[in-house]
mmCIF file with all atom_site columns, C-alpha atoms in Angstrom:
data_model
loop_
_atom_site.group_PDB
_atom_site.id
_atom_site.type_symbol
_atom_site.label_atom_id
_atom_site.label_alt_id
_atom_site.label_comp_id
_atom_site.label_asym_id
_atom_site.label_entity_id
_atom_site.label_seq_id
_atom_site.pdbx_PDB_ins_code
_atom_site.Cartn_x
_atom_site.Cartn_y
_atom_site.Cartn_z
_atom_site.occupancy
_atom_site.B_iso_or_equiv
_atom_site.pdbx_formal_charge
_atom_site.auth_seq_id
_atom_site.auth_comp_id
_atom_site.auth_asym_id
_atom_site.auth_atom_id
_atom_site.pdbx_PDB_model_num
ATOM 1   C CA . MET A 1 1   ? 74.087  90.376  82.336  1.00 85.00 ? 1   MET A CA 1
ATOM 2   C CA . GLN A 1 2   ? 73.699  93.754  81.712  1.00 84.00 ? 2   GLN A CA 1
ATOM 3   C CA . ASP A 1 3   ? 69.764  93.729  81.596  1.00 87.00 ? 3   ASP A CA 1
ATOM 4   C CA . ALA A 1 4   ? 70.685  92.213  85.165  1.00 86.00 ? 4   ALA A CA 1
ATOM 5   C CA . LEU A 1 5   ? 72.044  95.630  86.190  1.00 83.00 ? 5   LEU A CA 1
ATOM 6   C CA . GLU A 1 6   ? 70.283  98.076  84.900  1.00 84.00 ? 6   GLU A CA 1
ATOM 7   C CA . THR A 1 7   ? 67.677  96.337  86.249  1.00 88.00 ? 7   THR A CA 1
ATOM 8   C CA . ILE A 1 8   ? 68.858  96.857  89.405  1.00 85.00 ? 8   ILE A CA 1
ATOM 9   C CA . ASP A 1 9   ? 70.264  100.713 89.195  1.00 81.00 ? 9   ASP A CA 1
ATOM 10  C CA . HIS A 1 10  ? 66.840  101.283 88.046  1.00 82.00 ? 10  HIS A CA 1
ATOM 11  C CA . LEU A 1 11  ? 65.295  98.676  91.844  1.00 85.00 ? 11  LEU A CA 1
ATOM 12  C CA . LEU A 1 12  ? 68.059  100.786 93.807  1.00 83.00 ? 12  LEU A CA 1
ATOM 13  C CA . GLY A 1 13  ? 66.796  105.167 91.859  1.00 83.00 ? 13  GLY A CA 1
ATOM 14  C CA . ILE A 1 14  ? 70.471  105.136 91.191  1.00 83.00 ? 14  ILE A CA 1
ATOM 15  C CA . GLY A 1 15  ? 70.102  108.426 88.181  1.00 81.00 ? 15  GLY A CA 1
ATOM 16  C CA . VAL A 1 16  ? 67.387  109.151 89.158  1.00 79.00 ? 16  VAL A CA 1
ATOM 17  C CA . GLU A 1 17  ? 66.061  112.979 91.278  1.00 79.00 ? 17  GLU A CA 1
ATOM 18  C CA . SER A 1 18  ? 64.191  111.546 93.769  1.00 78.00 ? 18  SER A CA 1
ATOM 19  C CA . LEU A 1 19  ? 63.961  108.137 96.086  1.00 74.00 ? 19  LEU A CA 1
ATOM 20  C CA . SER A 1 20  ? 60.916  107.049 96.661  1.00 75.00 ? 20  SER A CA 1
ATOM 21  C CA . TRP A 1 21  ? 60.202  105.178 100.332 1.00 73.00 ? 21  TRP A CA 1
ATOM 22  C CA . TRP A 1 22  ? 61.003  101.855 98.685  1.00 76.00 ? 22  TRP A CA 1
ATOM 23  C CA . GLN A 1 23  ? 63.982  102.667 96.597  1.00 78.00 ? 23  GLN A CA 1
ATOM 24  C CA . MET A 1 24  ? 65.440  104.020 99.779  1.00 75.00 ? 24  MET A CA 1
ATOM 25  C CA . SER A 1 25  ? 64.859  100.713 101.979 1.00 77.00 ? 25  SER A CA 1
ATOM 26  C CA . LEU A 1 26  ? 65.999  98.407  99.175  1.00 80.00 ? 26  LEU A CA 1
ATOM 27  C CA . ARG A 1 27  ? 69.217  100.704 99.277  1.00 80.00 ? 27  ARG A CA 1
ATOM 28  C CA . ALA A 1 28  ? 69.487  100.490 103.133 1.00 77.00 ? 28  ALA A CA 1
ATOM 29  C CA . ILE A 1 29  ? 68.881  96.436  102.886 1.00 77.00 ? 29  ILE A CA 1
ATOM 30  C CA . VAL A 1 30  ? 71.645  96.430  100.418 1.00 83.00 ? 30  VAL A CA 1
ATOM 31  C CA . VAL A 1 31  ? 73.874  99.304  101.897 1.00 82.00 ? 31  VAL A CA 1
ATOM 32  C CA . PHE A 1 32  ? 73.302  96.810  105.296 1.00 75.00 ? 32  PHE A CA 1
ATOM 33  C CA . PHE A 1 33  ? 75.078  93.729  103.491 1.00 77.00 ? 33  PHE A CA 1
ATOM 34  C CA . ALA A 1 34  ? 77.845  95.802  102.029 1.00 81.00 ? 34  ALA A CA 1
ATOM 35  C CA . ALA A 1 35  ? 78.954  97.316  105.245 1.00 76.00 ? 35  ALA A CA 1
ATOM 36  C CA . LEU A 1 36  ? 78.468  93.926  106.333 1.00 68.00 ? 36  LEU A CA 1
ATOM 37  C CA . ALA A 1 37  ? 80.873  92.331  103.287 1.00 74.00 ? 37  ALA A CA 1
ATOM 38  C CA . ILE A 1 38  ? 83.395  94.892  103.453 1.00 74.00 ? 38  ILE A CA 1
ATOM 39  C CA . ILE A 1 39  ? 84.090  95.444  107.718 1.00 67.00 ? 39  ILE A CA 1
ATOM 40  C CA . ARG A 1 40  ? 84.574  91.355  107.384 1.00 63.00 ? 40  ARG A CA 1
ATOM 41  C CA . MET A 1 41  ? 87.489  91.847  104.775 1.00 66.00 ? 41  MET A CA 1
ATOM 42  C CA . GLY A 1 42  ? 88.288  93.901  107.221 1.00 59.00 ? 42  GLY A CA 1
ATOM 43  C CA . ASN A 1 43  ? 89.584  93.688  111.221 1.00 51.00 ? 43  ASN A CA 1
ATOM 44  C CA . HIS A 1 44  ? 87.608  92.783  113.955 1.00 47.00 ? 44  HIS A CA 1
ATOM 45  C CA . ARG A 1 45  ? 87.997  95.370  116.215 1.00 47.00 ? 45  ARG A CA 1
ATOM 46  C CA . ILE A 1 46  ? 87.055  98.436  113.914 1.00 54.00 ? 46  ILE A CA 1
ATOM 47  C CA . PHE A 1 47  ? 83.975  98.685  115.974 1.00 54.00 ? 47  PHE A CA 1
ATOM 48  C CA . GLY A 1 48  ? 85.134  96.549  119.586 1.00 52.00 ? 48  GLY A CA 1
ATOM 49  C CA . LYS A 1 49  ? 87.388  97.924  121.879 1.00 60.00 ? 49  LYS A CA 1
ATOM 50  C CA . ASN A 1 50  ? 88.306  100.892 119.903 1.00 68.00 ? 50  ASN A CA 1
ATOM 51  C CA . THR A 1 51  ? 91.668  102.977 119.872 1.00 71.00 ? 51  THR A CA 1
ATOM 52  C CA . ALA A 1 52  ? 90.646  106.478 117.645 1.00 70.00 ? 52  ALA A CA 1
ATOM 53  C CA . PHE A 1 53  ? 91.837  105.576 115.237 1.00 73.00 ? 53  PHE A CA 1
ATOM 54  C CA . ASP A 1 54  ? 89.015  103.100 114.806 1.00 77.00 ? 54  ASP A CA 1
ATOM 55  C CA . ILE A 1 55  ? 86.879  105.444 115.915 1.00 76.00 ? 55  ILE A CA 1
ATOM 56  C CA . ILE A 1 56  ? 87.550  107.793 113.227 1.00 75.00 ? 56  ILE A CA 1
ATOM 57  C CA . LEU A 1 57  ? 86.847  104.515 110.265 1.00 81.00 ? 57  LEU A CA 1
ATOM 58  C CA . GLY A 1 58  ? 83.623  104.542 111.965 1.00 82.00 ? 58  GLY A CA 1
ATOM 59  C CA . ILE A 1 59  ? 83.016  108.116 112.299 1.00 83.00 ? 59  ILE A CA 1
ATOM 60  C CA . ILE A 1 60  ? 83.618  108.548 108.752 1.00 85.00 ? 60  ILE A CA 1
ATOM 61  C CA . TYR A 1 61  ? 82.605  105.046 107.194 1.00 86.00 ? 61  TYR A CA 1
ATOM 62  C CA . GLY A 1 62  ? 79.115  105.498 108.750 1.00 89.00 ? 62  GLY A CA 1
ATOM 63  C CA . SER A 1 63  ? 79.365  108.828 107.076 1.00 90.00 ? 63  SER A CA 1
ATOM 64  C CA . VAL A 1 64  ? 80.106  108.013 103.627 1.00 88.00 ? 64  VAL A CA 1
ATOM 65  C CA . LEU A 1 65  ? 77.823  104.443 103.219 1.00 90.00 ? 65  LEU A CA 1
ATOM 66  C CA . SER A 1 66  ? 74.212  106.994 105.186 1.00 92.00 ? 66  SER A CA 1
ATOM 67  C CA . ARG A 1 67  ? 74.767  109.678 101.852 1.00 90.00 ? 67  ARG A CA 1
ATOM 68  C CA . ALA A 1 68  ? 74.681  106.489 100.083 1.00 88.00 ? 68  ALA A CA 1
ATOM 69  C CA . ILE A 1 69  ? 70.965  104.711 101.123 1.00 88.00 ? 69  ILE A CA 1
ATOM 70  C CA . THR A 1 70  ? 69.843  108.372 100.817 1.00 89.00 ? 70  THR A CA 1
ATOM 71  C CA . GLY A 1 71  ? 70.911  109.417 97.416  1.00 86.00 ? 71  GLY A CA 1
ATOM 72  C CA . ASN A 1 72  ? 73.281  112.691 98.226  1.00 88.00 ? 72  ASN A CA 1
ATOM 73  C CA . SER A 1 73  ? 75.744  110.833 96.488  1.00 85.00 ? 73  SER A CA 1
ATOM 74  C CA . PRO A 1 74  ? 75.997  107.858 93.672  1.00 86.00 ? 74  PRO A CA 1
ATOM 75  C CA . PHE A 1 75  ? 75.389  104.912 95.155  1.00 87.00 ? 75  PHE A CA 1
ATOM 76  C CA . TRP A 1 76  ? 78.024  102.853 93.602  1.00 87.00 ? 76  TRP A CA 1
ATOM 77  C CA . PRO A 1 77  ? 81.371  104.553 93.811  1.00 88.00 ? 77  PRO A CA 1
ATOM 78  C CA . THR A 1 78  ? 80.378  105.659 97.978  1.00 87.00 ? 78  THR A CA 1
ATOM 79  C CA . ILE A 1 79  ? 79.882  102.104 98.272  1.00 89.00 ? 79  ILE A CA 1
ATOM 80  C CA . PHE A 1 80  ? 83.808  101.859 97.077  1.00 87.00 ? 80  PHE A CA 1
ATOM 81  C CA . ALA A 1 81  ? 84.552  104.993 98.957  1.00 87.00 ? 81  ALA A CA 1
ATOM 82  C CA . ALA A 1 82  ? 83.804  102.755 101.762 1.00 87.00 ? 82  ALA A CA 1
ATOM 83  C CA . LEU A 1 83  ? 85.183  99.898  100.456 1.00 88.00 ? 83  LEU A CA 1
ATOM 84  C CA . THR A 1 84  ? 88.227  101.996 100.427 1.00 88.00 ? 84  THR A CA 1
ATOM 85  C CA . LEU A 1 85  ? 87.997  103.310 103.696 1.00 86.00 ? 85  LEU A CA 1
ATOM 86  C CA . VAL A 1 86  ? 87.755  99.587  105.235 1.00 85.00 ? 86  VAL A CA 1
ATOM 87  C CA . ILE A 1 87  ? 91.115  98.957  103.471 1.00 87.00 ? 87  ILE A CA 1
ATOM 88  C CA . LEU A 1 88  ? 93.166  102.226 104.092 1.00 86.00 ? 88  LEU A CA 1
ATOM 89  C CA . HIS A 1 89  ? 92.170  101.248 108.303 1.00 84.00 ? 89  HIS A CA 1
ATOM 90  C CA . LYS A 1 90  ? 93.621  97.754  106.834 1.00 87.00 ? 90  LYS A CA 1
ATOM 91  C CA . ILE A 1 91  ? 96.607  98.381  105.532 1.00 87.00 ? 91  ILE A CA 1
ATOM 92  C CA . LEU A 1 92  ? 97.526  101.116 108.380 1.00 85.00 ? 92  LEU A CA 1
ATOM 93  C CA . ALA A 1 93  ? 96.760  98.345  110.812 1.00 86.00 ? 93  ALA A CA 1
ATOM 94  C CA . VAL A 1 94  ? 99.756  96.343  108.720 1.00 90.00 ? 94  VAL A CA 1
ATOM 95  C CA . ALA A 1 95  ? 102.264 98.488  108.827 1.00 89.00 ? 95  ALA A CA 1
ATOM 96  C CA . ALA A 1 96  ? 101.517 99.965  112.850 1.00 86.00 ? 96  ALA A CA 1
ATOM 97  C CA . TYR A 1 97  ? 102.093 95.851  113.306 1.00 88.00 ? 97  TYR A CA 1
ATOM 98  C CA . HIS A 1 98  ? 105.511 95.694  111.174 1.00 89.00 ? 98  HIS A CA 1
ATOM 99  C CA . SER A 1 99  ? 107.119 99.370  112.384 1.00 85.00 ? 99  SER A CA 1
ATOM 100 C CA . SER A 1 100 ? 109.609 99.680  115.270 1.00 76.00 ? 100 SER A CA 1
ATOM 101 C CA . PHE A 1 101 ? 109.970 102.896 114.096 1.00 80.00 ? 101 PHE A CA 1
ATOM 102 C CA . GLY A 1 102 ? 106.217 104.703 116.545 1.00 82.00 ? 102 GLY A CA 1
ATOM 103 C CA . PHE A 1 103 ? 104.426 104.557 113.499 1.00 82.00 ? 103 PHE A CA 1
ATOM 104 C CA . GLY A 1 104 ? 101.477 102.540 115.691 1.00 81.00 ? 104 GLY A CA 1
ATOM 105 C CA . ASN A 1 105 ? 101.977 104.841 118.285 1.00 82.00 ? 105 ASN A CA 1
ATOM 106 C CA . MET A 1 106 ? 101.865 107.811 115.626 1.00 79.00 ? 106 MET A CA 1
ATOM 107 C CA . ILE A 1 107 ? 98.436  106.260 114.703 1.00 77.00 ? 107 ILE A CA 1
ATOM 108 C CA . LYS A 1 108 ? 97.207  104.265 117.449 1.00 76.00 ? 108 LYS A CA 1
ATOM 109 C CA . GLY A 1 109 ? 98.823  106.574 120.485 1.00 78.00 ? 109 GLY A CA 1
ATOM 110 C CA . LYS A 1 110 ? 100.575 104.588 122.716 1.00 84.00 ? 110 LYS A CA 1
ATOM 111 C CA . PRO A 1 111 ? 99.542  104.108 127.105 1.00 90.00 ? 111 PRO A CA 1
ATOM 112 C CA . LYS A 1 112 ? 99.702  106.480 129.587 1.00 92.00 ? 112 LYS A CA 1
ATOM 113 C CA . ALA A 1 113 ? 100.803 105.987 133.225 1.00 96.00 ? 113 ALA A CA 1
ATOM 114 C CA . LEU A 1 114 ? 97.946  107.235 135.772 1.00 96.00 ? 114 LEU A CA 1
ATOM 115 C CA . VAL A 1 115 ? 99.297  105.674 139.194 1.00 97.00 ? 115 VAL A CA 1
ATOM 116 C CA . LYS A 1 116 ? 102.927 104.808 139.780 1.00 97.00 ? 116 LYS A CA 1
ATOM 117 C CA . ASP A 1 117 ? 104.885 102.149 142.727 1.00 96.00 ? 117 ASP A CA 1
ATOM 118 C CA . GLY A 1 118 ? 101.344 103.755 144.244 1.00 94.00 ? 118 GLY A CA 1
ATOM 119 C CA . GLU A 1 119 ? 101.557 107.120 143.736 1.00 96.00 ? 119 GLU A CA 1
ATOM 120 C CA . LEU A 1 120 ? 99.225  109.269 141.616 1.00 97.00 ? 120 LEU A CA 1
ATOM 121 C CA . GLN A 1 121 ? 100.955 110.911 138.403 1.00 97.00 ? 121 GLN A CA 1
ATOM 122 C CA . ARG A 1 122 ? 98.650  114.190 138.296 1.00 96.00 ? 122 ARG A CA 1
ATOM 123 C CA . ASP A 1 123 ? 100.034 115.799 135.838 1.00 96.00 ? 123 ASP A CA 1
ATOM 124 C CA . THR A 1 124 ? 99.459  113.067 133.589 1.00 94.00 ? 124 THR A CA 1
ATOM 125 C CA . MET A 1 125 ? 96.312  112.323 135.241 1.00 94.00 ? 125 MET A CA 1
ATOM 126 C CA . ARG A 1 126 ? 94.929  116.729 134.308 1.00 93.00 ? 126 ARG A CA 1
ATOM 127 C CA . SER A 1 127 ? 96.533  116.037 130.725 1.00 90.00 ? 127 SER A CA 1
ATOM 128 C CA . SER A 1 128 ? 93.543  113.286 130.216 1.00 88.00 ? 128 SER A CA 1
ATOM 129 C CA . SER A 1 129 ? 91.080  114.229 131.830 1.00 90.00 ? 129 SER A CA 1
ATOM 130 C CA . VAL A 1 130 ? 91.400  111.118 134.456 1.00 92.00 ? 130 VAL A CA 1
ATOM 131 C CA . THR A 1 131 ? 89.906  111.987 137.943 1.00 93.00 ? 131 THR A CA 1
ATOM 132 C CA . GLU A 1 132 ? 91.023  109.251 141.604 1.00 95.00 ? 132 GLU A CA 1
ATOM 133 C CA . ASN A 1 133 ? 87.756  108.266 140.986 1.00 94.00 ? 133 ASN A CA 1
ATOM 134 C CA . ASP A 1 134 ? 88.148  106.753 137.717 1.00 93.00 ? 134 ASP A CA 1
ATOM 135 C CA . ILE A 1 135 ? 90.683  104.946 138.652 1.00 95.00 ? 135 ILE A CA 1
ATOM 136 C CA . LYS A 1 136 ? 89.132  103.533 142.079 1.00 95.00 ? 136 LYS A CA 1
ATOM 137 C CA . GLU A 1 137 ? 86.396  102.596 139.765 1.00 93.00 ? 137 GLU A CA 1
ATOM 138 C CA . ALA A 1 138 ? 89.127  100.598 137.800 1.00 93.00 ? 138 ALA A CA 1
ATOM 139 C CA . LEU A 1 139 ? 90.627  98.862  140.855 1.00 94.00 ? 139 LEU A CA 1
ATOM 140 C CA . ARG A 1 140 ? 86.739  98.020  141.584 1.00 95.00 ? 140 ARG A CA 1
ATOM 141 C CA . ASN A 1 141 ? 86.130  96.746  138.027 1.00 93.00 ? 141 ASN A CA 1
ATOM 142 C CA . ALA A 1 142 ? 89.528  94.748  138.960 1.00 91.00 ? 142 ALA A CA 1
ATOM 143 C CA . GLY A 1 143 ? 87.548  93.207  142.287 1.00 92.00 ? 143 GLY A CA 1
ATOM 144 C CA . HIS A 1 144 ? 90.153  95.231  144.098 1.00 92.00 ? 144 HIS A CA 1
ATOM 145 C CA . LYS A 1 145 ? 89.687  97.334  147.365 1.00 90.00 ? 145 LYS A CA 1
ATOM 146 C CA . PRO A 1 146 ? 89.903  100.921 145.717 1.00 88.00 ? 146 PRO A CA 1
ATOM 147 C CA . GLU A 1 147 ? 93.469  101.381 147.614 1.00 93.00 ? 147 GLU A CA 1
ATOM 148 C CA . ILE A 1 148 ? 95.337  103.945 145.189 1.00 95.00 ? 148 ILE A CA 1
ATOM 149 C CA . SER A 1 149 ? 98.051  102.656 147.415 1.00 94.00 ? 149 SER A CA 1
ATOM 150 C CA . SER A 1 150 ? 97.636  99.352  146.175 1.00 94.00 ? 150 SER A CA 1
ATOM 151 C CA . ILE A 1 151 ? 98.744  99.866  143.138 1.00 96.00 ? 151 ILE A CA 1
ATOM 152 C CA . TYR A 1 152 ? 102.306 98.778  141.938 1.00 96.00 ? 152 TYR A CA 1
ATOM 153 C CA . ARG A 1 153 ? 101.471 100.936 138.298 1.00 96.00 ? 153 ARG A CA 1
ATOM 154 C CA . ALA A 1 154 ? 97.540  101.991 135.924 1.00 96.00 ? 154 ALA A CA 1
ATOM 155 C CA . TYR A 1 155 ? 97.722  103.333 132.543 1.00 96.00 ? 155 TYR A CA 1
ATOM 156 C CA . LEU A 1 156 ? 95.261  105.265 130.614 1.00 92.00 ? 156 LEU A CA 1
ATOM 157 C CA . GLU A 1 157 ? 95.583  102.518 127.839 1.00 88.00 ? 157 GLU A CA 1
ATOM 158 C CA . ARG A 1 158 ? 94.753  103.806 123.873 1.00 82.00 ? 158 ARG A CA 1
ATOM 159 C CA . SER A 1 159 ? 91.522  102.104 124.266 1.00 78.00 ? 159 SER A CA 1
ATOM 160 C CA . GLY A 1 160 ? 90.606  104.581 126.984 1.00 82.00 ? 160 GLY A CA 1
ATOM 161 C CA . ASP A 1 161 ? 89.994  101.649 129.738 1.00 87.00 ? 161 ASP A CA 1
ATOM 162 C CA . ILE A 1 162 ? 92.200  101.744 132.803 1.00 92.00 ? 162 ILE A CA 1
ATOM 163 C CA . SER A 1 163 ? 94.655  98.895  133.552 1.00 94.00 ? 163 SER A CA 1
ATOM 164 C CA . ILE A 1 164 ? 96.256  98.323  136.795 1.00 95.00 ? 164 ILE A CA 1
ATOM 165 C CA . VAL A 1 165 ? 98.521  96.172  138.101 1.00 95.00 ? 165 VAL A CA 1
ATOM 166 C CA . CYS A 1 166 ? 98.168  95.552  142.045 1.00 94.00 ? 166 CYS A CA 1
ATOM 167 C CA . LYS A 1 167 ? 101.168 95.279  144.027 1.00 90.00 ? 167 LYS A CA 1
ATOM 168 C CA . GLU A 1 168 ? 102.390 91.892  145.242 1.00 81.00 ? 168 GLU A CA 1
#
């Protein structure tokens, strides 16, 4: 078993000062499959429609794993750091789901009302950098006429999408 681990370390260039092109390529393959396995342990939403909470993980995750490929950080500790990030994400997501004191809103955000009873909420729109044209686009995407007066409620969701509930 020890010999197998030493062979793997040698192939991946672990402990050497400079990596060859084939060691970096082999590292990329190993990191790809390690990352895939780690993400599978996490939540499928990590890289789907994202909240800021999910995007932060994606940015840090990619940065950490790139260091394993290029050899800028020790290989195995870097893989474990990536695993730790995904586990942290999962723990925080579970805590957000089960909390009743607003923890979910704190780490994932909460929706903001952009339109109420056909009236634009200009302060919310301004603070969220949402234009009237963005709301009309969301109406068209939902298959409705782009008329603000037809909206009962429109929200800027935590994912950045605009959802619309039209009047009856």
